[in-house]
Tab-separated table of C-alpha atoms in Angstrom:
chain	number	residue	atom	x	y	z
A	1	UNK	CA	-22.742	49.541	252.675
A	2	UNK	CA	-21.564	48.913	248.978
A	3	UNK	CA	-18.960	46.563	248.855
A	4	UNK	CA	-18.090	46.817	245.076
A	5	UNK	CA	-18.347	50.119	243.499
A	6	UNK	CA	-18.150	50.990	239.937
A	7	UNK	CA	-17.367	55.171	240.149
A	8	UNK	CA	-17.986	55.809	236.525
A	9	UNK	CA	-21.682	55.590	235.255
A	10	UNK	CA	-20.945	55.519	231.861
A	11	UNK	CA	-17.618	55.830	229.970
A	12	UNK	CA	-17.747	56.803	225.886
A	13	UNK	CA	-14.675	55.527	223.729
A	14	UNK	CA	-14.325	55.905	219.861
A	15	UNK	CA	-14.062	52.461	217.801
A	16	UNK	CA	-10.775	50.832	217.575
A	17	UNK	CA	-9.282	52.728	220.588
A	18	UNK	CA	-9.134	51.171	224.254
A	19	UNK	CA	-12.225	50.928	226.871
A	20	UNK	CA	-10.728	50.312	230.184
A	21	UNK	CA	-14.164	50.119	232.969
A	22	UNK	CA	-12.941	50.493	236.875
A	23	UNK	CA	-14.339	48.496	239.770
A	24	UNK	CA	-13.435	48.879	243.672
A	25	UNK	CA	-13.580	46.562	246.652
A	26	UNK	CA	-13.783	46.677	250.485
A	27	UNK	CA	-13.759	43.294	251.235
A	28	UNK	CA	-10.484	42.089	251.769
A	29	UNK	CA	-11.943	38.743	251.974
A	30	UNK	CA	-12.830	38.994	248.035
A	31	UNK	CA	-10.702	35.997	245.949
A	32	UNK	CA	-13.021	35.478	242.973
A	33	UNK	CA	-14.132	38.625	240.735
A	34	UNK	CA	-16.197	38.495	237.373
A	35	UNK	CA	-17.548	41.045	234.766
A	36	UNK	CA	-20.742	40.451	232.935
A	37	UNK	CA	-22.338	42.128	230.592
A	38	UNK	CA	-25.717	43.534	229.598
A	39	UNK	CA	-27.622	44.470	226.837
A	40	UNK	CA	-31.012	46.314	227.184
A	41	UNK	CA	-33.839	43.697	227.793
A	42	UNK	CA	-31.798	40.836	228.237
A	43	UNK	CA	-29.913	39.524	231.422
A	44	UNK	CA	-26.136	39.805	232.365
A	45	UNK	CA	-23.830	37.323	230.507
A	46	UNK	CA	-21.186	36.401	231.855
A	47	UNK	CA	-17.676	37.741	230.013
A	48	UNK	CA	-14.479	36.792	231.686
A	49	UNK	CA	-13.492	36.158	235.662
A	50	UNK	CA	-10.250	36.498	237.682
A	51	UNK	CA	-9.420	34.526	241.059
A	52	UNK	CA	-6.981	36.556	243.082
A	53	UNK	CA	-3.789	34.196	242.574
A	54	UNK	CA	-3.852	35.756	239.544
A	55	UNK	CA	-3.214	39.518	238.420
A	56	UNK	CA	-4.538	39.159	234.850
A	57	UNK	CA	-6.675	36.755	233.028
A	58	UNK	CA	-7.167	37.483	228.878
A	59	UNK	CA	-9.461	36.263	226.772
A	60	UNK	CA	-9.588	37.656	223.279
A	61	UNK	CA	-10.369	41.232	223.189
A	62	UNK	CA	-10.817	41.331	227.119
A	63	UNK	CA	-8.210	41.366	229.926
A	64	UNK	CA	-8.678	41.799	233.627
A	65	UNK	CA	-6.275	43.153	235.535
A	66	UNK	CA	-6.772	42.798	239.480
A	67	UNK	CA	-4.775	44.354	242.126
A	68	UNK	CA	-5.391	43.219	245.226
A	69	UNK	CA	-3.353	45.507	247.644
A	70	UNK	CA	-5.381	48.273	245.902
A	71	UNK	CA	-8.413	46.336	246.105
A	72	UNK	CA	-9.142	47.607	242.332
A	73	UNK	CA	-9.994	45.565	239.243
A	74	UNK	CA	-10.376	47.109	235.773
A	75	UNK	CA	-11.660	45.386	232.465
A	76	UNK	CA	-9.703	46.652	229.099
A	77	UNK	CA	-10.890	45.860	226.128
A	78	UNK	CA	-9.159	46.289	222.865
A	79	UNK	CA	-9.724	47.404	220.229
A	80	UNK	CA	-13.302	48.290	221.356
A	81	UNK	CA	-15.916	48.008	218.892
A	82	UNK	CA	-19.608	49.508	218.416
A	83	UNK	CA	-21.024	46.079	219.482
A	84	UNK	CA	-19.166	45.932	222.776
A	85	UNK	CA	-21.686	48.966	223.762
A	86	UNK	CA	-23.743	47.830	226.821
A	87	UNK	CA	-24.193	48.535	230.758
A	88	UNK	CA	-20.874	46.382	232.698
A	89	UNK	CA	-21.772	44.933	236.250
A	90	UNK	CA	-18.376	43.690	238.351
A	91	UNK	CA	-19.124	41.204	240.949
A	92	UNK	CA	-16.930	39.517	243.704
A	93	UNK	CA	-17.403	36.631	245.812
A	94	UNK	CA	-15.414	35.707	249.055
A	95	UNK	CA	-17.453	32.311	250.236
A	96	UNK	CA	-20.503	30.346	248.543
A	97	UNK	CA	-22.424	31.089	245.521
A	98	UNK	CA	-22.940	34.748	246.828
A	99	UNK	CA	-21.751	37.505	244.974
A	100	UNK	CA	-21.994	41.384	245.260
A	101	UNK	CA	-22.310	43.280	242.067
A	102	UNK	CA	-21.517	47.110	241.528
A	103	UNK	CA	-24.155	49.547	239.882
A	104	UNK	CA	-22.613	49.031	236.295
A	105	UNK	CA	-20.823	51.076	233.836
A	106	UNK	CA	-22.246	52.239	230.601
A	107	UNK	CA	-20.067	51.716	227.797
A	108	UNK	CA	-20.776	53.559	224.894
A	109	UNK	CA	-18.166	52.662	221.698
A	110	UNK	CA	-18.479	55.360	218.867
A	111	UNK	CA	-18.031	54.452	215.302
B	1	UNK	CA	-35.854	25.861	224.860
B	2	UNK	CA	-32.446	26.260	226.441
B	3	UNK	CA	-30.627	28.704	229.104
B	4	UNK	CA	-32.621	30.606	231.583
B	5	UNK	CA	-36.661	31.898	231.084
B	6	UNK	CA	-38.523	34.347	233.341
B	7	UNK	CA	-42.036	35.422	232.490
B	8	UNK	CA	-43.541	37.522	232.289
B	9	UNK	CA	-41.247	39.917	231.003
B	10	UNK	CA	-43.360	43.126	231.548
B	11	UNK	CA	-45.868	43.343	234.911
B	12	UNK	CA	-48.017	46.506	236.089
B	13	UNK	CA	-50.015	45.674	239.584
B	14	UNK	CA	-51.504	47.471	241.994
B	15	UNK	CA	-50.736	47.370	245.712
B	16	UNK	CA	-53.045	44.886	246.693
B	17	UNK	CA	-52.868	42.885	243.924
B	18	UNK	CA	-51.022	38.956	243.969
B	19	UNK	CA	-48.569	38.191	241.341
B	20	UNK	CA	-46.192	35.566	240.557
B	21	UNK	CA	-43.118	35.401	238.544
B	22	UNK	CA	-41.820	32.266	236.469
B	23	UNK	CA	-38.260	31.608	236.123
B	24	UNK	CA	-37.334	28.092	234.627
B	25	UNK	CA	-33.709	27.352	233.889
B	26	UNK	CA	-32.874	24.505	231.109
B	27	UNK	CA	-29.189	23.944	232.370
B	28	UNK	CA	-29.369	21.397	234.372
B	29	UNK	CA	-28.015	23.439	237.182
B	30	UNK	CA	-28.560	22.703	240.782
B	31	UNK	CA	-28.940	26.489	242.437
B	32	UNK	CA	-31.210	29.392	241.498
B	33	UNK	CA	-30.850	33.141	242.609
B	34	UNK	CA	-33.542	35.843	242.157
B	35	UNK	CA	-32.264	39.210	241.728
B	36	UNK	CA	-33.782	42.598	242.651
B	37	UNK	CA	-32.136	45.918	240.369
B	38	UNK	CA	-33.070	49.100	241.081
B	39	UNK	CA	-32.003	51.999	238.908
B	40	UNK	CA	-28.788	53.383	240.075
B	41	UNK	CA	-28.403	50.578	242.502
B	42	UNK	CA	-26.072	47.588	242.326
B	43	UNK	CA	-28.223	44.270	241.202
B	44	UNK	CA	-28.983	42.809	245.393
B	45	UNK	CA	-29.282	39.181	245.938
B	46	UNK	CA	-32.538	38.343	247.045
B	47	UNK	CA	-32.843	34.490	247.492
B	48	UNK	CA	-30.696	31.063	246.842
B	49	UNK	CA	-32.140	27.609	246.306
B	50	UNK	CA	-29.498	24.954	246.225
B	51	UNK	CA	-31.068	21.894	245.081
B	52	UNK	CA	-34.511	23.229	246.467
B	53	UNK	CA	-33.263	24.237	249.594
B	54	UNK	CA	-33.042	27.796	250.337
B	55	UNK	CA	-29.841	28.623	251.765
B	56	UNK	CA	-29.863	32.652	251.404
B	57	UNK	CA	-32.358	35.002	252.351
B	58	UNK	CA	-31.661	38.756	252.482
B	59	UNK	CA	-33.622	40.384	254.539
B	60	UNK	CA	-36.324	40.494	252.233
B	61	UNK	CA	-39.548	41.873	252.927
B	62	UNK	CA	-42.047	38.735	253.510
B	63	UNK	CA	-44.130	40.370	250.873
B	64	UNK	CA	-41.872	38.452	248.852
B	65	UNK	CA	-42.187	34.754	248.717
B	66	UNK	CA	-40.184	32.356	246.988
B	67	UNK	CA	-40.913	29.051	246.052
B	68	UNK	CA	-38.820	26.424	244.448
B	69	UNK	CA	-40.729	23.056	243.310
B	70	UNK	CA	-37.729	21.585	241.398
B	71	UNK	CA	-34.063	22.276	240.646
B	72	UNK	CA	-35.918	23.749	237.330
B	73	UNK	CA	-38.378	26.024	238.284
B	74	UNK	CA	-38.506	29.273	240.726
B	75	UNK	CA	-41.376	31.443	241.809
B	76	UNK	CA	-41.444	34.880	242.951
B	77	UNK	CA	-44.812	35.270	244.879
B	78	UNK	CA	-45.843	38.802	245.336
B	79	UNK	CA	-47.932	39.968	247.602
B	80	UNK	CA	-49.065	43.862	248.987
B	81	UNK	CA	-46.047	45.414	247.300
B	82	UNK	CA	-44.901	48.937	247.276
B	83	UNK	CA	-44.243	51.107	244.931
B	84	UNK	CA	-40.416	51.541	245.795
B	85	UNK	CA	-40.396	47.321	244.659
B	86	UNK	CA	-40.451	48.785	241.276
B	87	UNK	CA	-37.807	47.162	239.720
B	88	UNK	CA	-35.904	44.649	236.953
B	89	UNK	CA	-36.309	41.176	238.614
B	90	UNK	CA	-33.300	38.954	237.517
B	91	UNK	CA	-33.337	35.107	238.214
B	92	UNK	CA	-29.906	33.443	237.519
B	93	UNK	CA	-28.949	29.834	237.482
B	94	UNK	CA	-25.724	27.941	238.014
B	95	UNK	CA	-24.153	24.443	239.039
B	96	UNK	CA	-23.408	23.868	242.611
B	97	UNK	CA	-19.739	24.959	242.753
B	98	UNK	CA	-20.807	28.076	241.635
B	99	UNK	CA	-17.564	29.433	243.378
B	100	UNK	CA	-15.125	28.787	239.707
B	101	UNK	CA	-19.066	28.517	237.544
B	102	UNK	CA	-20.903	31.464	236.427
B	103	UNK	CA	-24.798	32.587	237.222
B	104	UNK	CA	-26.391	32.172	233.898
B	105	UNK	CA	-29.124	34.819	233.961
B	106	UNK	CA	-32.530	35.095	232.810
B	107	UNK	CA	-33.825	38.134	230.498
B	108	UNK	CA	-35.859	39.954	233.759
B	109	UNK	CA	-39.295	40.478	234.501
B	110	UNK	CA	-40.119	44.381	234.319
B	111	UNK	CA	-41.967	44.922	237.606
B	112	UNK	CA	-43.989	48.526	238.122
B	113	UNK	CA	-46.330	48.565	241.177
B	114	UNK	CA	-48.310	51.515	240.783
């Protein structure tokens, strides 16, 4: 059974506007989260993280915002620019160096 | 060279063929993952190694083997795969308290079993 879940496949935003890209949870034992991104023919690299005594983390462009009673963290990014196009993988970890990725979200940022 | 290297990047073999894939991580880190990702399918952890040791293995098929020499290197032996193994292979690096430290990845090895 999936234990983070990214709904949305791909998401298509024009230039300058907002990009916000949805992840899910079901286990409550969760406390560390990350996005990473990914171009084609390279690996994930790693963007920004959020440990669940917090409810938003920024860096730059990029905020996460987690909600833990909802079990539901989103990544916003703004503005969003052609570059930022690429596939977006959420992960969580609740012990150890293991950590369960979603499917990804294609983000596709139109000039 | 610096940050994480898999090779090949691109692999076609046959069923009964034996392959092995290269990762070799430049970081200094102490723990090395190999990935499997499947279209469609969230990236699934495959094996750890923390400081040689393997500590994870899930449920994976013994048709994969992995071997792990030195805190720096990491094999994927293949052996009698299937064509559903068709996959990217991702192997990802990171310091021991990997907990607050992020996986570094490598770029993937292309894998099509035909």
């Amino acid at each position: 059974d999936q234990q983070v879940k990214q709904n949305s496949p791909s998401l298509s935003v024009q230039e300058g506007r907002i990009s916000i890209l949805n992840c899910d949870y079901t286990n409550s034992m969760f406390d560390y989260f990350l996005w990473y991104k990914k171009y084609p023919a390279e690996g994930p690299t790693f963007l920004i993280s959020i440990s669940s005594i917090k409810d938003k983390n920024e860096d730059g462009r990029f905020t996460v915002f987690l909600n833990k009673s909802a079990k539901h963290l989103s990544l916003h990014i703004v503005p969003s620019q052609p570059g930022d196009s690429a596939v977006y993988f959420c992960a969580a970890s609740a012990e150890g160096n293991q950590f369960y990725f979603g499917t990804g979200t294609s983000l596709t940022v139109i000039p | 060279e610096t940050g994480v290297t898999q090779t090949p990047r691109h692999l076609v073999m046959g069923m009964t063929n034996k392959k092995s894939l290269k990762c070799e991580q430049h970081l200094g880190h102490n723990a090395m993952y190999w990935y499997k990702q499947s279209a469609k399918k969230p990236l699934e952890l495959m094996f750890v190694y923390n400081f040689k040791e393997q500590t994870e293995n899930n449920s994976v098929p013994s048709r994969f083997s992995p071997e792990c020499p030195n805190s720096s290197h990491l094999f994927l032996h293949l052996h009698t795969l299937q064509p559903e193994d068709s996959a990217l292979y991702l192997c990802a690096s990171s310091p021991p308290s990997a907990r607050t430290d992020t996986q570094y990845f490598g770029p993937g090895t292309r894998l099509t079993v035909l």
